[in-house]
mmCIF file of C-alpha atoms in Angstrom:
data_model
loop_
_atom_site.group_PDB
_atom_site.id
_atom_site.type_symbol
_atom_site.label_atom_id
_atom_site.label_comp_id
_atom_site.label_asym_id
_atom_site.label_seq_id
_atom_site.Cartn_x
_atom_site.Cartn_y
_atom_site.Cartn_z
ATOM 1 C CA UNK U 1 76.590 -37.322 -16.755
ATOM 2 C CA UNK U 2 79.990 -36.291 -17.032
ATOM 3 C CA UNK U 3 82.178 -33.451 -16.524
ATOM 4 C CA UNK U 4 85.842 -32.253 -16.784
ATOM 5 C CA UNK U 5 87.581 -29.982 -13.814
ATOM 6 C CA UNK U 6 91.156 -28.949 -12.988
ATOM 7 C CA UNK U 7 92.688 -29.925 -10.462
ATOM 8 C CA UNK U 8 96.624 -29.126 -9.348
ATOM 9 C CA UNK U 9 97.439 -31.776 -11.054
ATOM 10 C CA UNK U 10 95.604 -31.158 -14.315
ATOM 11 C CA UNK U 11 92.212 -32.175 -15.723
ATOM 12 C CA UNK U 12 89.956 -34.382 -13.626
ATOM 13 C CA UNK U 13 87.241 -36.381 -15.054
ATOM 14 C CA UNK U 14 83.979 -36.401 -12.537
ATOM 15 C CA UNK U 15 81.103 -38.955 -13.641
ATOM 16 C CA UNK U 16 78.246 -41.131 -11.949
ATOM 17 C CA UNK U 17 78.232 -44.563 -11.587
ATOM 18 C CA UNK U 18 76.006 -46.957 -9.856
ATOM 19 C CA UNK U 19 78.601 -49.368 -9.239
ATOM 20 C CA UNK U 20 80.139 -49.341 -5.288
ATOM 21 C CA UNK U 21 83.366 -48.790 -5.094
ATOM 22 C CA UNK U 22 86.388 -51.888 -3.533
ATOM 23 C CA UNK U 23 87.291 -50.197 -0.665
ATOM 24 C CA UNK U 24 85.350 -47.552 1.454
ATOM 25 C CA UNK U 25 85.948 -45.246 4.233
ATOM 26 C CA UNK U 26 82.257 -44.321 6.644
ATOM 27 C CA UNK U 27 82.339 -41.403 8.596
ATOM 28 C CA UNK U 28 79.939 -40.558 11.228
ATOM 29 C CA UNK U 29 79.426 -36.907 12.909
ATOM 30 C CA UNK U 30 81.063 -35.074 10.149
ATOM 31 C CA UNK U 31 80.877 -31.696 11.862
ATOM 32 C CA UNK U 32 82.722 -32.904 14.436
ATOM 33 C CA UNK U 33 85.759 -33.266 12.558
ATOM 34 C CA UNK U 34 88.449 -30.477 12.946
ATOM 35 C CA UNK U 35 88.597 -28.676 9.873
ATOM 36 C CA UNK U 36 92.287 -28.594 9.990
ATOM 37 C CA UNK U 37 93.399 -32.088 10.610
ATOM 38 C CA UNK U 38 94.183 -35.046 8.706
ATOM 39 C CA UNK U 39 91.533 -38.069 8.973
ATOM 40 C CA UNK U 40 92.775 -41.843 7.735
ATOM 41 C CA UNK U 41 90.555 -44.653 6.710
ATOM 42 C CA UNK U 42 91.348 -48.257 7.874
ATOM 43 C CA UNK U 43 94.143 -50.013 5.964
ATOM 44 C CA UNK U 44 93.496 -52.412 3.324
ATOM 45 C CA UNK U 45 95.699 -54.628 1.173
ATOM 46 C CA UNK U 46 96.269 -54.615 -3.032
ATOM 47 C CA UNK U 47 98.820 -56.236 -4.454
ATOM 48 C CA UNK U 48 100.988 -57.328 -1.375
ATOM 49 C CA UNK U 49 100.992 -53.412 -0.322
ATOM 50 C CA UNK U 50 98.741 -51.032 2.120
ATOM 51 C CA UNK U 51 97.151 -48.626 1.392
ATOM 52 C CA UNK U 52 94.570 -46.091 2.935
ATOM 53 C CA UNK U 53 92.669 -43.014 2.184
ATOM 54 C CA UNK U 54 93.339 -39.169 3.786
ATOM 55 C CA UNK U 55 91.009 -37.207 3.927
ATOM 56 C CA UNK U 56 90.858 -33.228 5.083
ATOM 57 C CA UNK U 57 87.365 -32.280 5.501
ATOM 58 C CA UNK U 58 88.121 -28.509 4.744
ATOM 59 C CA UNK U 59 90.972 -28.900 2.532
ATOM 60 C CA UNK U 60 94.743 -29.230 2.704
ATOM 61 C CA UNK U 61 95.925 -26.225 3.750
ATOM 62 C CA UNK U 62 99.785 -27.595 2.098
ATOM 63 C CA UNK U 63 98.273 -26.663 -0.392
ATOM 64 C CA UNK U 64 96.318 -23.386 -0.078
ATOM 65 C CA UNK U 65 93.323 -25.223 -0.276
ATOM 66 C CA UNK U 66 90.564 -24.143 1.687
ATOM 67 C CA UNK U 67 86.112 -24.352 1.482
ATOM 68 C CA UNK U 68 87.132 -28.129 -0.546
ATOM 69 C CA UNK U 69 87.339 -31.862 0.575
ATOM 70 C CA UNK U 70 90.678 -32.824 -0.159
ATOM 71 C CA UNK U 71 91.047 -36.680 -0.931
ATOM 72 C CA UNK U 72 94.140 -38.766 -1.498
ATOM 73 C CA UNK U 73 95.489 -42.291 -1.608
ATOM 74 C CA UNK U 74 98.581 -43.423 0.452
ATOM 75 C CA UNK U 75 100.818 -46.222 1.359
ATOM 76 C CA UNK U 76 100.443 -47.507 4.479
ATOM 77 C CA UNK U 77 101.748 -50.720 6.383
ATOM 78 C CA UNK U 78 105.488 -51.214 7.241
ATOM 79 C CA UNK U 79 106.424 -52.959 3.656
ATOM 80 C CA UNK U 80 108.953 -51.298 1.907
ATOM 81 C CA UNK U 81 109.740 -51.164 -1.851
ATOM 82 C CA UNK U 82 112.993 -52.335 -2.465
ATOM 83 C CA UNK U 83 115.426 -50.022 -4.491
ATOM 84 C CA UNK U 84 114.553 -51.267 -7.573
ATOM 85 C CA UNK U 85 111.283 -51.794 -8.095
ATOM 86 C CA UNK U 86 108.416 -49.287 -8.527
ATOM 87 C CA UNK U 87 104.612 -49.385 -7.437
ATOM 88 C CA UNK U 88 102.364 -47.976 -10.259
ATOM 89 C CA UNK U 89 98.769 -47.102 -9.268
ATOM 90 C CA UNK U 90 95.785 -45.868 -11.235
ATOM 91 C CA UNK U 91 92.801 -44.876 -8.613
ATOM 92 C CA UNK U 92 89.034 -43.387 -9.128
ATOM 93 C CA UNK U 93 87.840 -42.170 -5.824
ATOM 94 C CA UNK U 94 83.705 -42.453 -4.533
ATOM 95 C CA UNK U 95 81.292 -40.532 -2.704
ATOM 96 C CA UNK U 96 78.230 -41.951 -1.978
ATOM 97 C CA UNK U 97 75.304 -40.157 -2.920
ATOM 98 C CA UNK U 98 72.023 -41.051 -1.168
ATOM 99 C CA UNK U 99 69.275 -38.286 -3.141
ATOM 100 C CA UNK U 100 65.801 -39.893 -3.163
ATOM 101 C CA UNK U 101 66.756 -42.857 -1.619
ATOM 102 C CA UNK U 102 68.404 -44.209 -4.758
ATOM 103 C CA UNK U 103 72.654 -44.615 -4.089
ATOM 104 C CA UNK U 104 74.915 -43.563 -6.568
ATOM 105 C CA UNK U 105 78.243 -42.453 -6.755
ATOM 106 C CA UNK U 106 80.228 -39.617 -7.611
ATOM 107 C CA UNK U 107 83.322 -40.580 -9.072
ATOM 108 C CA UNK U 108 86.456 -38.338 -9.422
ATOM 109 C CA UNK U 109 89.312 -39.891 -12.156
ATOM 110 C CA UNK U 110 92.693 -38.216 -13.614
ATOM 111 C CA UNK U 111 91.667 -37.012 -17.593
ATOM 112 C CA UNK U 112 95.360 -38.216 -18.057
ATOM 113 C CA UNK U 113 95.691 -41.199 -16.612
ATOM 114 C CA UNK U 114 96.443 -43.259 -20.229
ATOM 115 C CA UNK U 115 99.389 -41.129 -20.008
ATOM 116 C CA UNK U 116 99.800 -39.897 -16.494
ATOM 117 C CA UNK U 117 99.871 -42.916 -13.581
ATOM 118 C CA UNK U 118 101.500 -41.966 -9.965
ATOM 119 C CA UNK U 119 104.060 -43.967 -8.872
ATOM 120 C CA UNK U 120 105.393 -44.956 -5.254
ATOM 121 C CA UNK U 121 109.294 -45.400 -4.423
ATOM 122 C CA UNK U 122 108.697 -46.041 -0.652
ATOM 123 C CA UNK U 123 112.892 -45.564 -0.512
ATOM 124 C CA UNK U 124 112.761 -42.308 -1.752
ATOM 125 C CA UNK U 125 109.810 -40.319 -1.807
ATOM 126 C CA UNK U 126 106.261 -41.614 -0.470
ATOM 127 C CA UNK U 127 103.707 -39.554 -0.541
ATOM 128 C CA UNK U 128 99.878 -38.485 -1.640
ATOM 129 C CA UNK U 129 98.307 -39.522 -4.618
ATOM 130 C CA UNK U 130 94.545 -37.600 -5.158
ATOM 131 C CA UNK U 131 92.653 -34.506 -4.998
ATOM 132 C CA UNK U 132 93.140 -31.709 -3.925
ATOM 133 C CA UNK U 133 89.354 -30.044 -4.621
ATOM 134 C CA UNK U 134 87.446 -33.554 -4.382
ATOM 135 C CA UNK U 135 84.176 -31.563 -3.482
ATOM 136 C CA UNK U 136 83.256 -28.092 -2.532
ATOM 137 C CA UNK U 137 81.883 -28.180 0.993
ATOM 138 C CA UNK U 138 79.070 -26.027 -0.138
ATOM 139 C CA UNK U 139 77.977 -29.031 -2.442
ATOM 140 C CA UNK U 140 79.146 -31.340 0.222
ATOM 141 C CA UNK U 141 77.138 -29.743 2.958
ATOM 142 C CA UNK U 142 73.583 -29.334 0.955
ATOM 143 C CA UNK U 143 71.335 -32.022 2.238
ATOM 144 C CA UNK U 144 69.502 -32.047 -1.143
ATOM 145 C CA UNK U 145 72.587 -33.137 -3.237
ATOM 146 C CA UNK U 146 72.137 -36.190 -0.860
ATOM 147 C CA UNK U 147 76.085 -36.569 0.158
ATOM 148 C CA UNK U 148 75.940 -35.729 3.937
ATOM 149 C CA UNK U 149 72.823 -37.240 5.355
ATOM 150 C CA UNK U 150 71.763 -37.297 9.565
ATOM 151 C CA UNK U 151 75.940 -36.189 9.388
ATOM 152 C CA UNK U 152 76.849 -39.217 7.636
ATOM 153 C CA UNK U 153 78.819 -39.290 4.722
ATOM 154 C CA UNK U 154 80.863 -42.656 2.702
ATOM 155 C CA UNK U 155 84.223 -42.272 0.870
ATOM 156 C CA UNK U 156 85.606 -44.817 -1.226
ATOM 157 C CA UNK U 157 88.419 -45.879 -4.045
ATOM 158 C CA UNK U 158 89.235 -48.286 -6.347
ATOM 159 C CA UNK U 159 92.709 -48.996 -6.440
ATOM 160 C CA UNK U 160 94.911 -50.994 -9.200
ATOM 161 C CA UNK U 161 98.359 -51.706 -8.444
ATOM 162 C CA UNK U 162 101.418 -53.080 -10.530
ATOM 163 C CA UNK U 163 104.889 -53.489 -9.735
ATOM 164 C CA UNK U 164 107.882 -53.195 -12.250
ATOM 165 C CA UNK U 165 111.285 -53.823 -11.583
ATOM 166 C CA UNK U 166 113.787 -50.717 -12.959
ATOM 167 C CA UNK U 167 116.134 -52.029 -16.129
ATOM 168 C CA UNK U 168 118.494 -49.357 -15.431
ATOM 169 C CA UNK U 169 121.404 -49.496 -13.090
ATOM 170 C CA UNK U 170 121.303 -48.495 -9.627
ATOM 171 C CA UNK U 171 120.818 -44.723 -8.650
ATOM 172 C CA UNK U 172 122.235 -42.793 -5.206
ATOM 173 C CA UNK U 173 119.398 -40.145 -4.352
ATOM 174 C CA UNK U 174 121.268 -37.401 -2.832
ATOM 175 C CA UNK U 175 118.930 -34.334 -1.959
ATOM 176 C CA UNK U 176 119.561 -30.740 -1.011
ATOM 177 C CA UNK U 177 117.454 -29.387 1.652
ATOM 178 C CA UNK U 178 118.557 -26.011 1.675
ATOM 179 C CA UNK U 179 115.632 -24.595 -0.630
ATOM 180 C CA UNK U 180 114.776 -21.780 -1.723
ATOM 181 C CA UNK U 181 111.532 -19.663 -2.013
ATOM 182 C CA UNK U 182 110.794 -17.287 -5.251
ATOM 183 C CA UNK U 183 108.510 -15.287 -6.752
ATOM 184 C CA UNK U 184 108.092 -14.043 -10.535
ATOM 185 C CA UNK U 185 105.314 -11.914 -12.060
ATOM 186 C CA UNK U 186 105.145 -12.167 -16.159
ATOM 187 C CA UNK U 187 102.813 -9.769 -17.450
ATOM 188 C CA UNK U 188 100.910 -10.602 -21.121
ATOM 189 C CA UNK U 189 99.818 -7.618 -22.588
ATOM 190 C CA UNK U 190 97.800 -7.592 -25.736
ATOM 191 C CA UNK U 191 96.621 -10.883 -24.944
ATOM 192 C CA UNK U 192 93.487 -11.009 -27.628
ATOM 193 C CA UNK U 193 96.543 -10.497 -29.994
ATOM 194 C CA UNK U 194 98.576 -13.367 -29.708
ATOM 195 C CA UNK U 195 98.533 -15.426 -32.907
ATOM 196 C CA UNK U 196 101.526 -18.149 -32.283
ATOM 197 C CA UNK U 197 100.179 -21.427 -30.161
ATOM 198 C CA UNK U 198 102.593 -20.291 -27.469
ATOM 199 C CA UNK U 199 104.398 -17.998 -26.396
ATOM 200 C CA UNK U 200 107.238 -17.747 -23.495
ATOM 201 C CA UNK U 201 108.364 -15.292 -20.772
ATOM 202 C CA UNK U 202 112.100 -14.387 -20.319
ATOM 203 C CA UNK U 203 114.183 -16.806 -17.933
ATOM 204 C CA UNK U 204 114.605 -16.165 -14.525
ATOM 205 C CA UNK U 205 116.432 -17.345 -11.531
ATOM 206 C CA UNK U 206 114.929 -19.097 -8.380
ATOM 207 C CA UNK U 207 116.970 -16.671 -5.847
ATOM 208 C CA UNK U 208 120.486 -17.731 -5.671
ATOM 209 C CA UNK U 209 120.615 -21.386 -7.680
ATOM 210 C CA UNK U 210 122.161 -19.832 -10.764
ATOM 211 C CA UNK U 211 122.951 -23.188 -11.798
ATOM 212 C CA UNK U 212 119.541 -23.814 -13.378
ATOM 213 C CA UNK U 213 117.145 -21.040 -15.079
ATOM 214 C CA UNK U 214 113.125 -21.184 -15.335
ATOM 215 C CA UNK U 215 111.059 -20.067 -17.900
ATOM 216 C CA UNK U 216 107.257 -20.289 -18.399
ATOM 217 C CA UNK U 217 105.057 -21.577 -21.469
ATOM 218 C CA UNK U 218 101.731 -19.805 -22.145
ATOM 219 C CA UNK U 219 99.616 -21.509 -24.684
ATOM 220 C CA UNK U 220 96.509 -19.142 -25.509
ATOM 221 C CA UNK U 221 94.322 -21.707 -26.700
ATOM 222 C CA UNK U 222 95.523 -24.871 -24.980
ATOM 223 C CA UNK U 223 97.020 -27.509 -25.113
ATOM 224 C CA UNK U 224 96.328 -31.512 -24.942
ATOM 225 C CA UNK U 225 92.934 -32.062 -23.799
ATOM 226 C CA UNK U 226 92.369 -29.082 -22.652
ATOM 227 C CA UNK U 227 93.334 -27.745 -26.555
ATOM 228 C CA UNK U 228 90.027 -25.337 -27.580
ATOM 229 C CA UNK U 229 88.457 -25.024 -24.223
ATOM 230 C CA UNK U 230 91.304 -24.251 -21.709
ATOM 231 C CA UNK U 231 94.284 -21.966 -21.133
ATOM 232 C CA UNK U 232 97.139 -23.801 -20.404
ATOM 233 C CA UNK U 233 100.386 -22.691 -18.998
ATOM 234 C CA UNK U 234 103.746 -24.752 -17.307
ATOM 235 C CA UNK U 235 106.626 -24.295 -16.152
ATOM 236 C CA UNK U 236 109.614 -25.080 -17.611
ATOM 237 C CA UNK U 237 113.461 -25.443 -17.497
ATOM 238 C CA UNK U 238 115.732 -23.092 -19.640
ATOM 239 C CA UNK U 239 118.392 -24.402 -20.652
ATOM 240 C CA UNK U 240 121.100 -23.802 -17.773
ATOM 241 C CA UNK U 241 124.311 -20.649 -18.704
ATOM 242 C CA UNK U 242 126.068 -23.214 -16.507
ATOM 243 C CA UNK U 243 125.277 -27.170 -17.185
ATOM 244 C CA UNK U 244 123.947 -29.280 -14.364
ATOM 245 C CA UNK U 245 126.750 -32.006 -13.201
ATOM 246 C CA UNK U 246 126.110 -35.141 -15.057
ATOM 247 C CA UNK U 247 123.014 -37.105 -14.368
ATOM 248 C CA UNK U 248 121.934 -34.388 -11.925
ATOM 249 C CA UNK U 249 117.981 -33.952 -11.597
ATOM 250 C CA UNK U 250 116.003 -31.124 -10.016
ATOM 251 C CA UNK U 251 113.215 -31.672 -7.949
ATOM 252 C CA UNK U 252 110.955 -28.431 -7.948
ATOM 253 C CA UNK U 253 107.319 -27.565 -5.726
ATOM 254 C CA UNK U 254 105.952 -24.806 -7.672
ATOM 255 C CA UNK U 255 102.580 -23.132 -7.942
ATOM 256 C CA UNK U 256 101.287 -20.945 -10.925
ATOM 257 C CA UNK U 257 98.915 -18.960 -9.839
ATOM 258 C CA UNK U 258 96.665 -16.511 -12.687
ATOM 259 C CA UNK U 259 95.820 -13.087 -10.910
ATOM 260 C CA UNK U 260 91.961 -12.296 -11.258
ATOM 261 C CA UNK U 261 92.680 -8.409 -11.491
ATOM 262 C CA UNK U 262 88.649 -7.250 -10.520
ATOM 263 C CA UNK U 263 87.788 -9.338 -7.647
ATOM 264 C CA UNK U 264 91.120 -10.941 -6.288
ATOM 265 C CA UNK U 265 90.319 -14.543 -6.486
ATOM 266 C CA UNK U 266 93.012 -16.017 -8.079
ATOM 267 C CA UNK U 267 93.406 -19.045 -9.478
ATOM 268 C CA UNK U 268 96.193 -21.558 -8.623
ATOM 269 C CA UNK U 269 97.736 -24.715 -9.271
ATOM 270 C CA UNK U 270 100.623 -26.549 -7.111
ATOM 271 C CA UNK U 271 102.622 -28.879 -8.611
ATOM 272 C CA UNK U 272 106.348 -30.519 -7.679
#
């Protein structure tokens, strides 16, 4: 059986499979894990490269995640990618179920990933590649969903690697540090009425960087694969008063965050 989820980084497809996953992480004493650290498995090798899973067994708090497993692939080793080449990856992380004495595995996948695959340039960015909501530790915990048994639990990933070379000409990475934090409210009123497939609020400015505007996209019914059965909504760049310098980019962390208005929990999803 399978299902679709969001994640911060957009739909997530969960299924079952009976097959075991490449690579696996074991963890013994669960409960004895901090619930705010940072756990890695053992390193193991694809493609010439490292790699090894993170886990935080009560969710990355980076990321305002909390009462989740957060899950995520990362380079590891001392190999470097060389300035112009870049590391592709597409990844379905395990978790060994153990119900009636019969293993099977969840499996969590990106909807996206014909279109959407995370890339690693070691020379400028690193980082985490996953989940941030792998599993709720209320589903976790329950002995009778058969993940955590005698306070044992087994992660796992499959991992497929390429490596391209970049056709363009070489690029200096120059980044500001001095960043800024804002915060904008757009109000939809008369929601039921909206009739065009989206719909925009006005531009605003991130604090002082006047040089670059926001703007964000509301599409009622959807959009992509989540068209008919989703709201969608992203953020976007309005086109600048004042241009950017030439062959300037913007690198952005953002979260959009929909306000439930009854009970307060809100729903949110970081991106950068």
């Amino acid at each position: 059986m399978a299902s679709l989820d969001i994640d911060r980084n957009g739909l997530v497809f969960r299924s079952v499979s009976k097959k075991p996953p490449k690579d696996y992480m074991k963890i013994v004493s669960f409960s004895s894990l901090k619930s705010g650290d940072r756990y890695e498995s053992a390193e193991f090798e694809i493609k010439g490269y490292k790699w090894k899973l993170v886990l935080f067994p009560s969710g990355n708090k980076k990321h305002n995640v909390k009462d989740n497993i957060s899950l995520y692939l990362e380079m590891g080793g001392q190999k470097a990618i060389d300035s112009v080449s870049i590391v592709t990856v597409d990844y379905k992380f395990y978790l060994l179920n153990r119900q009636k004495e019969k293993k099977t595995y969840l499996v969590l996948e990106d909807a996206n990933k014909r279109e959407k695959k995370y890339c690693f340039y070691r020379t400028i960015v690193g980082g985490l590649a996953g989940f941030d909501r792998f599993i709720s530790l209320e589903d976790f915990t329950d002995a009778s969903n058969g993940y955590l048994i005698d306070d044992t639990c087994e992660f796992g990933a499959d991992v497929f690697v390429s490596k391209s070379r970049s056709k363009g000409k070489g690029e200096l990475v120059s980044m500001n540090l001095n960043t800024v934090m804002c915060k904008h409210t757009w109000k939809v009123t008369d929601f039921s009425k909206l009739q065009t497939p989206s719909c925009y609020s006005q531009p605003f400015i991130a604090a002082d960087q006047k040089y670059c505007a926001w703007k964000l996209i509301l599409y009622p019914r959807g959009l992509g694969i989540g068209k008919g059965s989703h709201l969608s909504v992203f953020l976007h760049v309005h086109e600048p008063e004042n241009q950017l310098p030439i062959d300037s980019k913007i690198l952005a962390e953002y979260t959009i965050r929909i306000l439930d208005q009854i009970h307060g929990k809100h729903r949110s999803i970081y991106e950068r």
